[in-house]
């Protein structure tokens, strides 16, 4: 389990009691990402990593929603499966990379942009790492702290697809490069599977973070 800081341990106390191991790191602080990856690697190879953390607004939206998954993907020993949290709002994102502040010094990208970028990252990993199953998931609008109490989808549906992709041996769950919503493969924004856009995005993230995908 990953928590933002030791002060957040109370949120996962029950799981720790059942034997879960915790790692710590604030994903809005780029300087903490490398240490978090080292903590994960010290535990041992992962069967699956779910990049679930996200924020909706503010200057750090690209750092948390796009940069952190990229850096952790690059630095954590390759798992068997990778799942990235997308959103239906990624279709409103701008497939442009000019004047982006990737370190969060100023607000230069929207939530929709960040989800377009991370969905393209998932597709790029599927293409470049054929030994890893990589997929993106739109969890729907569910009643979480971010989604609000009036969200129309069932809370269970908000994590069912991630669980399925992380653990199932269903032939569909063993496919890679998908964009999923409630266990159905959907068509993403056209830029997601544009290999030129993927390569430009990866180059920008490598330049901004000083971290290359191996």
GROMACS .gro file of C-alpha atoms in nm:
model
  214
    1UNK     CA    1   0.000   0.000   0.000
    2UNK     CA    2   0.112   0.355  -0.073
    3UNK     CA    3   0.019   0.644   0.154
    4UNK     CA    4   0.109   1.010   0.115
    5UNK     CA    5   0.279   1.037   0.455
    6UNK     CA    6   0.301   0.857   0.787
    7UNK     CA    7   0.017   1.078   0.908
    8UNK     CA    8  -0.209   0.896   0.659
    9UNK     CA    9  -0.142   0.549   0.805
   10UNK     CA   10  -0.475   0.557   0.987
   11UNK     CA   11  -0.651   0.539   0.649
   12UNK     CA   12  -0.506   0.192   0.583
   13UNK     CA   13  -0.476   0.063   0.941
   14UNK     CA   14  -0.712  -0.230   0.876
   15UNK     CA   15  -0.511  -0.347   0.574
   16UNK     CA   16  -0.183  -0.312   0.764
   17UNK     CA   17  -0.336  -0.528   1.034
   18UNK     CA   18  -0.400  -0.793   0.770
   19UNK     CA   19  -0.035  -0.786   0.665
   20UNK     CA   20  -0.011  -0.512   0.402
   21UNK     CA   21   0.325  -0.340   0.370
   22UNK     CA   22   0.323   0.039   0.345
   23UNK     CA   23   0.533   0.278   0.141
   24UNK     CA   24   0.541   0.655   0.183
   25UNK     CA   25   0.572   0.944  -0.059
   26UNK     CA   26   0.390   1.261  -0.159
   27UNK     CA   27   0.331   1.230  -0.533
   28UNK     CA   28   0.294   1.607  -0.565
   29UNK     CA   29   0.661   1.641  -0.466
   30UNK     CA   30   0.881   1.525  -0.754
   31UNK     CA   31   1.178   1.497  -0.517
   32UNK     CA   32   1.002   1.215  -0.328
   33UNK     CA   33   0.929   0.993  -0.628
   34UNK     CA   34   1.272   0.833  -0.653
   35UNK     CA   35   1.271   0.739  -0.285
   36UNK     CA   36   0.921   0.591  -0.318
   37UNK     CA   37   1.037   0.375  -0.609
   38UNK     CA   38   1.331   0.254  -0.399
   39UNK     CA   39   1.092   0.158  -0.119
   40UNK     CA   40   0.883  -0.048  -0.361
   41UNK     CA   41   1.188  -0.218  -0.511
   42UNK     CA   42   1.312  -0.307  -0.163
   43UNK     CA   43   0.993  -0.508  -0.103
   44UNK     CA   44   1.057  -0.717  -0.414
   45UNK     CA   45   0.912  -0.767  -0.762
   46UNK     CA   46   0.547  -0.667  -0.791
   47UNK     CA   47   0.286  -0.879  -0.969
   48UNK     CA   48   0.091  -0.563  -1.052
   49UNK     CA   49   0.115  -0.189  -0.990
   50UNK     CA   50  -0.202   0.021  -1.001
   51UNK     CA   51  -0.133   0.392  -1.051
   52UNK     CA   52  -0.449   0.506  -0.874
   53UNK     CA   53  -0.362   0.838  -0.705
   54UNK     CA   54  -0.501   1.153  -0.861
   55UNK     CA   55  -0.610   1.510  -0.799
   56UNK     CA   56  -0.861   1.718  -0.990
   57UNK     CA   57  -0.715   2.068  -1.002
   58UNK     CA   58  -0.430   2.295  -0.901
   59UNK     CA   59  -0.077   2.350  -1.019
   60UNK     CA   60   0.025   1.995  -0.920
   61UNK     CA   61  -0.236   1.815  -1.132
   62UNK     CA   62   0.015   1.715  -1.399
   63UNK     CA   63   0.275   1.614  -1.140
   64UNK     CA   64   0.041   1.377  -0.955
   65UNK     CA   65  -0.161   1.246  -1.248
   66UNK     CA   66   0.108   1.216  -1.517
   67UNK     CA   67   0.463   1.276  -1.395
   68UNK     CA   68   0.441   1.050  -1.090
   69UNK     CA   69   0.312   0.748  -1.287
   70UNK     CA   70   0.582   0.805  -1.548
   71UNK     CA   71   0.870   0.830  -1.299
   72UNK     CA   72   0.748   0.536  -1.093
   73UNK     CA   73   0.702   0.328  -1.407
   74UNK     CA   74   1.057   0.407  -1.510
   75UNK     CA   75   1.215   0.336  -1.170
   76UNK     CA   76   1.014   0.048  -1.023
   77UNK     CA   77   1.129  -0.296  -1.131
   78UNK     CA   78   0.897  -0.403  -1.412
   79UNK     CA   79   0.588  -0.578  -1.276
   80UNK     CA   80   0.386  -0.832  -1.472
   81UNK     CA   81   0.094  -0.588  -1.504
   82UNK     CA   82   0.047  -0.212  -1.498
   83UNK     CA   83  -0.285  -0.031  -1.458
   84UNK     CA   84  -0.318   0.345  -1.498
   85UNK     CA   85  -0.623   0.544  -1.387
   86UNK     CA   86  -0.770   0.745  -1.671
   87UNK     CA   87  -1.105   0.923  -1.702
   88UNK     CA   88  -1.370   0.977  -1.966
   89UNK     CA   89  -1.261   1.341  -1.942
   90UNK     CA   90  -0.934   1.250  -2.115
   91UNK     CA   91  -1.125   1.294  -2.441
   92UNK     CA   92  -1.138   1.667  -2.366
   93UNK     CA   93  -0.762   1.684  -2.322
   94UNK     CA   94  -0.533   1.879  -2.553
   95UNK     CA   95  -0.280   1.670  -2.744
   96UNK     CA   96  -0.024   1.950  -2.728
   97UNK     CA   97   0.300   1.953  -2.531
   98UNK     CA   98   0.424   2.310  -2.578
   99UNK     CA   99   0.475   2.528  -2.269
  100UNK     CA  100   0.387   2.255  -2.023
  101UNK     CA  101   0.522   2.298  -1.668
  102UNK     CA  102   0.577   1.937  -1.567
  103UNK     CA  103   0.712   2.018  -1.219
  104UNK     CA  104   0.409   2.211  -1.100
  105UNK     CA  105   0.553   2.557  -1.066
  106UNK     CA  106   0.252   2.701  -1.244
  107UNK     CA  107  -0.085   2.565  -1.366
  108UNK     CA  108  -0.020   2.476  -1.730
  109UNK     CA  109  -0.243   2.175  -1.785
  110UNK     CA  110  -0.593   2.065  -1.691
  111UNK     CA  111  -0.723   1.745  -1.534
  112UNK     CA  112  -0.840   1.638  -1.881
  113UNK     CA  113  -0.491   1.700  -2.021
  114UNK     CA  114  -0.332   1.497  -1.741
  115UNK     CA  115  -0.562   1.203  -1.807
  116UNK     CA  116  -0.497   1.215  -2.181
  117UNK     CA  117  -0.124   1.206  -2.111
  118UNK     CA  118  -0.142   0.915  -1.866
  119UNK     CA  119  -0.367   0.717  -2.101
  120UNK     CA  120  -0.113   0.768  -2.379
  121UNK     CA  121   0.159   0.660  -2.134
  122UNK     CA  122  -0.025   0.334  -2.071
  123UNK     CA  123  -0.050   0.271  -2.445
  124UNK     CA  124   0.316   0.358  -2.498
  125UNK     CA  125   0.426   0.113  -2.228
  126UNK     CA  126   0.216  -0.160  -2.391
  127UNK     CA  127   0.396  -0.093  -2.719
  128UNK     CA  128   0.749  -0.061  -2.580
  129UNK     CA  129   0.737  -0.331  -2.311
  130UNK     CA  130   0.569  -0.636  -2.467
  131UNK     CA  131   0.657  -0.844  -2.161
  132UNK     CA  132   0.431  -0.625  -1.942
  133UNK     CA  133   0.051  -0.607  -1.961
  134UNK     CA  134  -0.031  -0.235  -1.955
  135UNK     CA  135  -0.382  -0.089  -1.957
  136UNK     CA  136  -0.569   0.230  -1.870
  137UNK     CA  137  -0.903   0.236  -1.686
  138UNK     CA  138  -1.184   0.488  -1.675
  139UNK     CA  139  -1.337   0.404  -1.334
  140UNK     CA  140  -1.652   0.604  -1.404
  141UNK     CA  141  -1.808   0.875  -1.191
  142UNK     CA  142  -1.833   0.710  -0.852
  143UNK     CA  143  -1.914   0.849  -0.505
  144UNK     CA  144  -1.563   0.898  -0.372
  145UNK     CA  145  -1.421   1.205  -0.200
  146UNK     CA  146  -1.329   1.337  -0.545
  147UNK     CA  147  -1.646   1.224  -0.722
  148UNK     CA  148  -1.883   1.355  -0.457
  149UNK     CA  149  -2.184   1.189  -0.291
  150UNK     CA  150  -2.418   1.246  -0.586
  151UNK     CA  151  -2.203   1.055  -0.839
  152UNK     CA  152  -2.431   0.815  -1.034
  153UNK     CA  153  -2.210   0.504  -1.064
  154UNK     CA  154  -2.187   0.227  -0.806
  155UNK     CA  155  -1.877   0.253  -0.585
  156UNK     CA  156  -1.791  -0.113  -0.646
  157UNK     CA  157  -1.767  -0.046  -1.021
  158UNK     CA  158  -1.506   0.219  -0.949
  159UNK     CA  159  -1.243  -0.042  -0.863
  160UNK     CA  160  -1.377  -0.365  -1.015
  161UNK     CA  161  -1.195  -0.326  -1.348
  162UNK     CA  162  -0.861  -0.246  -1.183
  163UNK     CA  163  -0.892  -0.556  -0.963
  164UNK     CA  164  -0.982  -0.769  -1.266
  165UNK     CA  165  -0.691  -0.641  -1.477
  166UNK     CA  166  -0.449  -0.685  -1.187
  167UNK     CA  167  -0.544  -1.039  -1.088
  168UNK     CA  168  -0.759  -1.223  -1.342
  169UNK     CA  169  -0.646  -1.489  -1.585
  170UNK     CA  170  -0.947  -1.417  -1.805
  171UNK     CA  171  -0.811  -1.397  -2.163
  172UNK     CA  172  -0.946  -1.042  -2.198
  173UNK     CA  173  -0.769  -0.932  -1.880
  174UNK     CA  174  -0.442  -1.063  -2.023
  175UNK     CA  175  -0.455  -0.830  -2.324
  176UNK     CA  176  -0.248  -0.513  -2.329
  177UNK     CA  177  -0.279  -0.159  -2.457
  178UNK     CA  178  -0.647  -0.122  -2.374
  179UNK     CA  179  -0.861   0.161  -2.244
  180UNK     CA  180  -1.130   0.008  -2.023
  181UNK     CA  181  -1.456   0.114  -1.862
  182UNK     CA  182  -1.644  -0.131  -1.638
  183UNK     CA  183  -1.461  -0.430  -1.791
  184UNK     CA  184  -1.538  -0.323  -2.146
  185UNK     CA  185  -1.267  -0.214  -2.386
  186UNK     CA  186  -1.349   0.134  -2.520
  187UNK     CA  187  -1.211   0.365  -2.788
  188UNK     CA  188  -0.991   0.641  -2.640
  189UNK     CA  189  -0.894   0.984  -2.771
  190UNK     CA  190  -0.721   0.946  -3.110
  191UNK     CA  191  -0.390   1.077  -2.971
  192UNK     CA  192  -0.363   0.789  -2.724
  193UNK     CA  193  -0.257   0.536  -2.988
  194UNK     CA  194  -0.066   0.786  -3.203
  195UNK     CA  195   0.290   0.654  -3.171
  196UNK     CA  196   0.440   0.989  -3.267
  197UNK     CA  197   0.248   1.162  -2.987
  198UNK     CA  198   0.349   0.884  -2.746
  199UNK     CA  199   0.717   0.930  -2.833
  200UNK     CA  200   0.699   1.307  -2.800
  201UNK     CA  201   0.528   1.272  -2.461
  202UNK     CA  202   0.790   1.027  -2.335
  203UNK     CA  203   1.070   1.253  -2.456
  204UNK     CA  204   0.917   1.552  -2.277
  205UNK     CA  205   0.872   1.360  -1.954
  206UNK     CA  206   1.228   1.227  -1.972
  207UNK     CA  207   1.363   1.577  -2.030
  208UNK     CA  208   1.160   1.732  -1.747
  209UNK     CA  209   1.235   1.460  -1.490
  210UNK     CA  210   1.584   1.350  -1.593
  211UNK     CA  211   1.450   0.995  -1.590
  212UNK     CA  212   1.448   0.770  -1.895
  213UNK     CA  213   1.241   0.461  -1.956
  214UNK     CA  214   1.475   0.166  -1.989
   0.00000   0.00000   0.00000
